[in-house]
Coordinates of N, CA and C in Angstrom, one line a residue:
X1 N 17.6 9.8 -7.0 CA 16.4 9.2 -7.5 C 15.2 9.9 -6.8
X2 N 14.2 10.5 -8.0 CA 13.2 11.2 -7.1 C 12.1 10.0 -6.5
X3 N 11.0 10.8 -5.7 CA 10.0 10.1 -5.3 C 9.4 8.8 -6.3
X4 N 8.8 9.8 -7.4 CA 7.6 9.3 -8.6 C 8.7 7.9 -9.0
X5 N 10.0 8.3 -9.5 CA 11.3 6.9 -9.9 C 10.6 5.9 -8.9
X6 N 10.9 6.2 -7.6 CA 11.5 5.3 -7.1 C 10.1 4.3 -6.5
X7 N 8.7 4.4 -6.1 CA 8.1 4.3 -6.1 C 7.3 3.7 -7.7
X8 N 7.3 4.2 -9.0 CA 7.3 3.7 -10.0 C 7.8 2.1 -9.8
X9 N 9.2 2.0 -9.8 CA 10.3 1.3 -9.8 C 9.9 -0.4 -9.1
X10 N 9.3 0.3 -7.8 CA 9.1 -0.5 -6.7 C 7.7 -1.1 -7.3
X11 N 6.5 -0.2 -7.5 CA 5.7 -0.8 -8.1 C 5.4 -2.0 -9.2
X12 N 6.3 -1.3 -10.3 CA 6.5 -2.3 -11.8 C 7.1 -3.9 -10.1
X13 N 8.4 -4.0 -9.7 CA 8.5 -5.0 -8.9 C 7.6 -6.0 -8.5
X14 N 6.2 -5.2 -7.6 CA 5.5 -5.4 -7.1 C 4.8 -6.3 -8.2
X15 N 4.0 -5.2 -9.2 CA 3.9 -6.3 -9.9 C 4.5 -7.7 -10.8
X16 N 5.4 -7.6 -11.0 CA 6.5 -8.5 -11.6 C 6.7 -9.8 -11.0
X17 N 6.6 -9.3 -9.3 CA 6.5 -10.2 -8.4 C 5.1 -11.2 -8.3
X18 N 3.9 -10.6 -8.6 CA 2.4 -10.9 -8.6 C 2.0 -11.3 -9.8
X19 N 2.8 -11.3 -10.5 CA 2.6 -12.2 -11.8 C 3.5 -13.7 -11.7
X20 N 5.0 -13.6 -11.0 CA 5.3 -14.7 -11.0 C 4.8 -15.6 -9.8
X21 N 3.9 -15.1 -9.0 CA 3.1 -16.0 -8.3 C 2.1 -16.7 -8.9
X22 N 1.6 -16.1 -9.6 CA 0.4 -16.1 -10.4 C 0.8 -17.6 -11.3
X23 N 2.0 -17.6 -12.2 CA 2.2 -18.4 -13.1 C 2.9 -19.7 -12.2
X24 N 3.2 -19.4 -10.8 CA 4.0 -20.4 -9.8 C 3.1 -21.0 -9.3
X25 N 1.6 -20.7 -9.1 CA 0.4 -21.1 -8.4 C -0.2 -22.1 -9.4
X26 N -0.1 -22.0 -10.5 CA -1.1 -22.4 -11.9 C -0.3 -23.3 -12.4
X27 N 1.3 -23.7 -12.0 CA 1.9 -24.5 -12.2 C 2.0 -25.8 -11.7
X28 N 1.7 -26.8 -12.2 CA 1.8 -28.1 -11.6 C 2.9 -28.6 -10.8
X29 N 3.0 -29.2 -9.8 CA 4.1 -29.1 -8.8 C 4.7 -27.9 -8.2
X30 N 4.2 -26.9 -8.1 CA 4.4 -25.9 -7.6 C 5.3 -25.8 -6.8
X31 N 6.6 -24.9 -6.5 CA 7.7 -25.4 -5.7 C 7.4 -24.2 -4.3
X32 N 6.6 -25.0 -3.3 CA 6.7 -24.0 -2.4 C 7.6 -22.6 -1.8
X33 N 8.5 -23.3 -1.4 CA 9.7 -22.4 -0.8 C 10.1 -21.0 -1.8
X34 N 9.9 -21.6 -3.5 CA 9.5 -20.2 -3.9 C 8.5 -19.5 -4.1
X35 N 7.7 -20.2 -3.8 CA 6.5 -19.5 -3.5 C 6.3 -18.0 -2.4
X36 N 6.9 -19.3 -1.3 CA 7.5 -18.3 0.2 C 8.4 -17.3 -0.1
X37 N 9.5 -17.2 -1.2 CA 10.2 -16.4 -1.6 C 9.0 -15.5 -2.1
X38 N 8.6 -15.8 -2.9 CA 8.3 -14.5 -4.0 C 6.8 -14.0 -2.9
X39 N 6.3 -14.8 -2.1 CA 5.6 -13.5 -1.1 C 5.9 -12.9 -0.1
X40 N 7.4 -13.1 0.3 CA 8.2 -12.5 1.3 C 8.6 -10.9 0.5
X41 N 9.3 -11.6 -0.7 CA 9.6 -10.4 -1.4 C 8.4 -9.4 -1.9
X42 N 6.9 -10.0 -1.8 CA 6.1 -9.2 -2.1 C 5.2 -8.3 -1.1
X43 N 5.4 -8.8 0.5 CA 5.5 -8.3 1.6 C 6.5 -7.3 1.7
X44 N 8.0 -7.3 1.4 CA 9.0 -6.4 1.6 C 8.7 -5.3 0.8
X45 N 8.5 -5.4 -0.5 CA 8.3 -4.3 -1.4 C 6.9 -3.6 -1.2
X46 N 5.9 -4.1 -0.2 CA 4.6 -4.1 -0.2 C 4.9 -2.7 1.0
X47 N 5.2 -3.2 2.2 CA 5.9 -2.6 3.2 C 7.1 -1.2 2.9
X48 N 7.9 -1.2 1.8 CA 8.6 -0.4 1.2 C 7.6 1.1 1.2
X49 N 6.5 0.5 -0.3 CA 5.5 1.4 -0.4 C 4.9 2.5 0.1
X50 N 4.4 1.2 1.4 CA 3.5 2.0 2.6 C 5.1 3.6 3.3
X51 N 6.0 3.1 3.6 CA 6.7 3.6 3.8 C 7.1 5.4 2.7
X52 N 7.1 4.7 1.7 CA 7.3 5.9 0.6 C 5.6 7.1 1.0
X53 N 5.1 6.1 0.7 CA 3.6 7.0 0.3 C 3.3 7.8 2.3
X54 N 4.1 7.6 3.1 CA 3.7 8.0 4.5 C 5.1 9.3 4.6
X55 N 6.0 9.3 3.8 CA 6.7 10.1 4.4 C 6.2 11.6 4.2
X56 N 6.5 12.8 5.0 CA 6.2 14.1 4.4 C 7.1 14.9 3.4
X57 N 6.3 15.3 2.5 CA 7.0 16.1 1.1 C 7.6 16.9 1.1
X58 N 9.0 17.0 1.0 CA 9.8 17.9 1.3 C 9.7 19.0 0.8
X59 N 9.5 20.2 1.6 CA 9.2 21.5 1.2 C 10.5 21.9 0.1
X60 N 10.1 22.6 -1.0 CA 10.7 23.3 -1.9 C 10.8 24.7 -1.4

């Protein structure tokens, strides 16, 4: 899997993730704990990122 994939990949996530917060926030009764989920997992993949976009490009 190249860079652009996998980063892509993680992104779409990212967002996917920030949308089901979005509609979990605006929902009446709101069920915390997934709440907690889905910004843990948006911390993890957030963190992922930072990680991709820091590493050095492997010389060709």
């Amino acid at each position: 899997m190249t860079f652009n994939s996998r980063f892509y990949r993680l992104t779409e996530w990212h967002r996917r993730i920030d949308d089901a917060l979005r509609r979990e926030n605006r929902r009446r009764g709101a069920d915390p704990f997934r709440l907690l989920r889905l910004k843990a997992a948006k911390l993890a993949i957030r963190k992922r990122l930072a990680s991709l976009a820091h590493q050095p490009a492997l010389a060709l």
